[in-house]
Amino acid sequence: MATKDTHSGIDGRRFWSTVMRSGDIGPGKAGGLCRLALTDADKEMRDLFITWCTEVGCTVQVDRVGNIFARRPGAEDHLPPVLMGSHLDTQFAGGKYDGIVGVLAGLEVLRTLDDRRLRTKRPLELVCWTNEEGARFTPPMVASGAFAGVFPVDWVLALRDDDGKVFGSELERIGYNGKTAVGGRGIDAYFELHIEQGPILDKEAVPVGIVVGGYATRGMHVDILGETAHAGPTPMNRRRNALVGAAMLAVAVNDIGWKYHATEGKATVARLVAWPNKAGILSEYAQLTCDVRHAEKPVAEQMLAEVKAAIPDCARRANVEMRMASEWQFGNETFDPGCVRLIREAAQRLGVPHRDILSQAGHDAYYVSRIAPTAMIFTPCRDGISHNEAEHAEEDYTVPGVNVLLEAVLARANR
Ligand SMILES: [Zn+2]
């Protein structure tokens, strides 16, 4: 019998029961998870994650923005580590798999190496990035961004959630205000496994997507400034209702998405806050969070330009002022050809069906790719449903990707 692989691979049962155990922590309302960053549920998950990591002999360090690094020494331990990981926080109505399978796939890799008593040449590290989702503290991916030097640490620590709670204080409250400096050290390579969050792999019944790039994404917060006034007697021509201005802009952004629908462009208004946002009074302030995405960077730039061009018109019609509060972008990053090749070779060697794919979501890997050779592996999720409690992944369709991760990481760490 010709064997494609002399190793037995990871322990799929153990891996999946670990994913299911995580799925007990921070339950949502409809069978999924609501495990927001820096909440008690996040702390419970982090504590358990650290227990699992120390059980396989890792030392654990937490940096100043709460990123957790579990380190497995290498035979040549002075060399920069090969890093694996993703995130354990979820959306408000999140699934049990988004981010989580990536972190726990890395854990399963460490457990497998521990079983085999196998020492890699380079050290391995498994990371859980803080607040990837940006659900509680926006923008998303702040902690991997800080690690990559994109966001200043103090700026991240000062972010506030909707209740005014401060990122740094909440980190301290759950005991994850670590002492380790954020980033600023050598990383040999970073591998992130993640569910696709789109329908392609599931539809084609292909278990492994080799992520060759991402949709160019341009996001922004727009502040809308109006004036409070009585909802009754104030004549229409004297109204400066920030909520209305924001609503007009929301429609304009959505229309831009439709305009580019034929080429898979997307424009999203994900969030609108208004103040005082009460009955009987016009709002003097609103903020809109939106982004545009396209596979082709120049088209994404064009979409962004169209959003910006819509702003003065919406502001005029609503008689309010609009200004850009902040902007961000990701998805221009190209993943490292060498790391991508290792993933492809691993899939071929293991006989795992695979295809190249673009990521349409944001991932910590984007920011990390700015400072270290990086690649991503996608695994299927049913119907592409994600950021929904109905998100679902199957053990049988996920395990092949974890085996590919194991092989790629071993090849990189032993070279
Ligand atoms: Zn994710």
mmCIF file of C-alpha atoms in Angstrom, residues 113-291:
data_model
loop_
_atom_site.group_PDB
_atom_site.id
_atom_site.type_symbol
_atom_site.label_atom_id
_atom_site.label_comp_id
_atom_site.label_asym_id
_atom_site.label_seq_id
_atom_site.Cartn_x
_atom_site.Cartn_y
_atom_site.Cartn_z
ATOM 1 C CA LEU A 113 3.730 17.179 18.797
ATOM 2 C CA ASP A 114 3.621 16.538 22.536
ATOM 3 C CA ASP A 115 2.192 13.029 21.891
ATOM 4 C CA ARG A 116 4.991 12.339 19.434
ATOM 5 C CA ARG A 117 7.606 13.872 21.750
ATOM 6 C CA LEU A 118 8.744 15.795 18.735
ATOM 7 C CA ARG A 119 10.933 18.857 19.143
ATOM 8 C CA THR A 120 10.968 21.334 16.274
ATOM 9 C CA LYS A 121 14.087 23.249 15.353
ATOM 10 C CA ARG A 122 12.415 26.622 15.798
ATOM 11 C CA PRO A 123 10.190 27.379 18.776
ATOM 12 C CA LEU A 124 6.424 27.366 18.189
ATOM 13 C CA GLU A 125 4.001 29.872 19.630
ATOM 14 C CA LEU A 126 0.224 29.778 19.727
ATOM 15 C CA VAL A 127 -1.509 33.135 20.024
ATOM 16 C CA CYS A 128 -5.010 34.188 21.013
ATOM 17 C CA TRP A 129 -5.488 37.764 19.756
ATOM 18 C CA THR A 130 -7.666 40.092 21.855
ATOM 19 C CA ASN A 131 -10.902 41.626 20.496
ATOM 20 C CA GLU A 132 -10.546 40.471 16.888
ATOM 21 C CA GLU A 133 -14.218 40.994 16.222
ATOM 22 C CA GLY A 134 -14.383 44.635 17.150
ATOM 23 C CA ALA A 135 -17.875 43.824 18.396
ATOM 24 C CA ARG A 136 -17.317 45.392 21.789
ATOM 25 C CA PHE A 137 -14.454 47.779 21.035
ATOM 26 C CA THR A 138 -14.149 49.041 17.450
ATOM 27 C CA PRO A 139 -12.291 48.806 15.146
ATOM 28 C CA PRO A 140 -11.721 45.064 14.728
ATOM 29 C CA MET A 141 -8.319 43.376 14.963
ATOM 30 C CA VAL A 142 -6.976 46.095 17.265
ATOM 31 C CA ALA A 143 -4.681 43.848 19.262
ATOM 32 C CA SER A 144 -3.020 42.121 16.318
ATOM 33 C CA GLY A 145 -2.851 45.585 14.771
ATOM 34 C CA ALA A 146 -1.046 46.869 17.860
ATOM 35 C CA PHE A 147 1.293 43.865 17.683
ATOM 36 C CA ALA A 148 2.099 44.825 14.088
ATOM 37 C CA GLY A 149 2.598 48.474 15.004
ATOM 38 C CA VAL A 150 -0.523 49.651 13.137
ATOM 39 C CA PHE A 151 -2.241 51.025 16.263
ATOM 40 C CA PRO A 152 -0.495 52.630 19.275
ATOM 41 C CA VAL A 153 -0.842 50.566 22.462
ATOM 42 C CA ASP A 154 -2.115 53.484 24.535
ATOM 43 C CA TRP A 155 -4.770 54.260 21.922
ATOM 44 C CA VAL A 156 -5.997 50.646 22.110
ATOM 45 C CA LEU A 157 -6.041 50.710 25.921
ATOM 46 C CA ALA A 158 -8.170 53.878 25.865
ATOM 47 C CA LEU A 159 -10.910 52.500 23.562
ATOM 48 C CA ARG A 160 -14.393 52.520 25.072
ATOM 49 C CA ASP A 161 -17.347 50.225 24.602
ATOM 50 C CA ASP A 162 -20.946 51.433 24.291
ATOM 51 C CA ASP A 163 -21.311 51.582 28.077
ATOM 52 C CA GLY A 164 -18.224 53.734 28.412
ATOM 53 C CA LYS A 165 -16.102 50.905 29.829
ATOM 54 C CA VAL A 166 -12.449 51.308 28.962
ATOM 55 C CA PHE A 167 -10.456 48.582 27.194
ATOM 56 C CA GLY A 168 -7.499 48.859 29.586
ATOM 57 C CA SER A 169 -9.680 48.784 32.720
ATOM 58 C CA GLU A 170 -11.620 45.788 31.435
ATOM 59 C CA LEU A 171 -8.362 43.971 30.679
ATOM 60 C CA GLU A 172 -7.285 44.643 34.246
ATOM 61 C CA ARG A 173 -10.659 43.571 35.632
ATOM 62 C CA ILE A 174 -10.365 40.109 34.060
ATOM 63 C CA GLY A 175 -6.671 39.856 34.965
ATOM 64 C CA TYR A 176 -5.268 39.964 31.437
ATOM 65 C CA ASN A 177 -3.382 43.261 31.559
ATOM 66 C CA GLY A 178 -0.105 41.518 30.849
ATOM 67 C CA LYS A 179 3.333 42.972 31.267
ATOM 68 C CA THR A 180 4.945 41.785 28.030
ATOM 69 C CA ALA A 181 5.691 44.455 25.439
ATOM 70 C CA VAL A 182 3.354 44.425 22.443
ATOM 71 C CA GLY A 183 5.193 43.176 19.352
ATOM 72 C CA GLY A 184 8.602 44.495 18.475
ATOM 73 C CA ARG A 185 10.134 41.046 18.206
ATOM 74 C CA GLY A 186 11.026 38.658 15.423
ATOM 75 C CA ILE A 187 8.414 36.231 14.140
ATOM 76 C CA ASP A 188 9.599 33.583 11.687
ATOM 77 C CA ALA A 189 6.151 33.066 10.158
ATOM 78 C CA TYR A 190 2.453 33.189 11.049
ATOM 79 C CA PHE A 191 -0.158 30.596 10.064
ATOM 80 C CA GLU A 192 -3.848 31.176 10.749
ATOM 81 C CA LEU A 193 -6.573 28.630 10.129
ATOM 82 C CA HIS A 194 -10.084 30.086 9.978
ATOM 83 C CA ILE A 195 -13.516 29.078 8.769
ATOM 84 C CA GLU A 196 -14.194 30.587 5.350
ATOM 85 C CA GLN A 197 -17.278 32.572 6.450
ATOM 86 C CA GLY A 198 -18.455 32.322 2.856
ATOM 87 C CA PRO A 199 -20.180 29.559 0.874
ATOM 88 C CA ILE A 200 -17.542 28.484 -1.661
ATOM 89 C CA LEU A 201 -15.798 25.566 0.077
ATOM 90 C CA ASP A 202 -19.063 24.168 1.426
ATOM 91 C CA LYS A 203 -20.753 24.335 -1.963
ATOM 92 C CA GLU A 204 -17.840 22.653 -3.710
ATOM 93 C CA ALA A 205 -17.250 20.173 -0.848
ATOM 94 C CA VAL A 206 -13.564 21.143 -0.740
ATOM 95 C CA PRO A 207 -12.165 20.963 2.825
ATOM 96 C CA VAL A 208 -9.177 23.279 2.408
ATOM 97 C CA GLY A 209 -8.970 26.782 0.984
ATOM 98 C CA ILE A 210 -5.519 28.204 0.436
ATOM 99 C CA VAL A 211 -5.945 31.921 1.007
ATOM 100 C CA VAL A 212 -3.963 33.752 -1.634
ATOM 101 C CA GLY A 213 -5.179 37.246 -0.784
ATOM 102 C CA GLY A 214 -8.039 39.320 0.499
ATOM 103 C CA TYR A 215 -10.703 41.703 -0.655
ATOM 104 C CA ALA A 216 -9.432 45.253 -0.404
ATOM 105 C CA THR A 217 -11.434 46.801 2.423
ATOM 106 C CA ARG A 218 -11.799 50.499 3.190
ATOM 107 C CA GLY A 219 -13.666 51.424 6.358
ATOM 108 C CA MET A 220 -14.546 54.614 8.157
ATOM 109 C CA HIS A 221 -16.381 56.232 11.041
ATOM 110 C CA VAL A 222 -18.323 59.315 9.943
ATOM 111 C CA ASP A 223 -19.379 61.808 12.615
ATOM 112 C CA ILE A 224 -22.640 63.642 11.922
ATOM 113 C CA LEU A 225 -23.234 66.888 13.804
ATOM 114 C CA GLY A 226 -26.676 68.450 14.105
ATOM 115 C CA GLU A 227 -28.631 70.184 16.833
ATOM 116 C CA THR A 228 -31.192 69.076 19.388
ATOM 117 C CA ALA A 229 -34.661 70.541 18.914
ATOM 118 C CA HIS A 230 -38.263 69.806 19.747
ATOM 119 C CA ALA A 231 -39.787 67.122 17.517
ATOM 120 C CA GLY A 232 -43.071 69.005 17.324
ATOM 121 C CA PRO A 233 -42.971 72.716 16.586
ATOM 122 C CA THR A 234 -39.529 72.957 14.964
ATOM 123 C CA PRO A 235 -40.175 73.816 11.287
ATOM 124 C CA MET A 236 -38.714 71.407 8.768
ATOM 125 C CA ASN A 237 -36.384 74.051 7.354
ATOM 126 C CA ARG A 238 -34.798 74.630 10.759
ATOM 127 C CA ARG A 239 -34.136 71.025 11.588
ATOM 128 C CA ARG A 240 -30.598 69.708 11.846
ATOM 129 C CA ASN A 241 -31.296 66.114 12.719
ATOM 130 C CA ALA A 242 -28.049 64.115 12.828
ATOM 131 C CA LEU A 243 -29.993 60.864 12.790
ATOM 132 C CA VAL A 244 -31.570 61.769 9.461
ATOM 133 C CA GLY A 245 -28.220 62.701 7.941
ATOM 134 C CA ALA A 246 -26.788 59.376 9.056
ATOM 135 C CA ALA A 247 -29.775 57.542 7.610
ATOM 136 C CA MET A 248 -29.352 59.275 4.252
ATOM 137 C CA LEU A 249 -25.703 58.332 4.174
ATOM 138 C CA ALA A 250 -26.575 54.754 5.126
ATOM 139 C CA VAL A 251 -28.846 54.479 2.088
ATOM 140 C CA ALA A 252 -26.225 56.064 -0.170
ATOM 141 C CA VAL A 253 -23.565 53.573 0.990
ATOM 142 C CA ASN A 254 -25.930 50.660 0.473
ATOM 143 C CA ASP A 255 -26.730 51.889 -3.048
ATOM 144 C CA ILE A 256 -23.007 51.922 -3.842
ATOM 145 C CA GLY A 257 -22.862 48.270 -2.771
ATOM 146 C CA TRP A 258 -25.664 47.443 -5.197
ATOM 147 C CA LYS A 259 -23.935 49.335 -7.975
ATOM 148 C CA TYR A 260 -20.951 46.952 -7.667
ATOM 149 C CA HIS A 261 -22.971 43.854 -6.890
ATOM 150 C CA ALA A 262 -22.369 42.291 -10.320
ATOM 151 C CA THR A 263 -18.613 42.119 -9.654
ATOM 152 C CA GLU A 264 -19.057 40.901 -6.045
ATOM 153 C CA GLY A 265 -18.445 44.323 -4.526
ATOM 154 C CA LYS A 266 -19.942 44.980 -1.110
ATOM 155 C CA ALA A 267 -20.745 48.127 0.855
ATOM 156 C CA THR A 268 -21.891 47.848 4.436
ATOM 157 C CA VAL A 269 -23.312 50.131 7.058
ATOM 158 C CA ALA A 270 -22.861 48.014 10.148
ATOM 159 C CA ARG A 271 -23.517 50.487 12.885
ATOM 160 C CA LEU A 272 -25.298 53.735 13.564
ATOM 161 C CA VAL A 273 -25.352 55.452 16.922
ATOM 162 C CA ALA A 274 -27.226 58.624 17.666
ATOM 163 C CA TRP A 275 -27.502 60.976 20.634
ATOM 164 C CA PRO A 276 -29.704 61.520 22.479
ATOM 165 C CA ASN A 277 -31.675 59.079 20.315
ATOM 166 C CA LYS A 278 -34.874 59.608 22.258
ATOM 167 C CA ALA A 279 -38.469 60.206 21.296
ATOM 168 C CA GLY A 280 -39.545 63.844 21.111
ATOM 169 C CA ILE A 281 -36.117 65.317 20.378
ATOM 170 C CA LEU A 282 -33.908 65.597 17.311
ATOM 171 C CA SER A 283 -30.425 64.098 17.617
ATOM 172 C CA GLU A 284 -27.470 66.438 17.700
ATOM 173 C CA TYR A 285 -24.922 63.689 17.088
ATOM 174 C CA ALA A 286 -24.699 60.469 15.137
ATOM 175 C CA GLN A 287 -21.910 58.212 14.043
ATOM 176 C CA LEU A 288 -22.005 55.799 11.158
ATOM 177 C CA THR A 289 -19.581 52.918 10.675
ATOM 178 C CA CYS A 290 -19.274 51.683 7.128
ATOM 179 C CA ASP A 291 -16.958 49.895 4.758
#
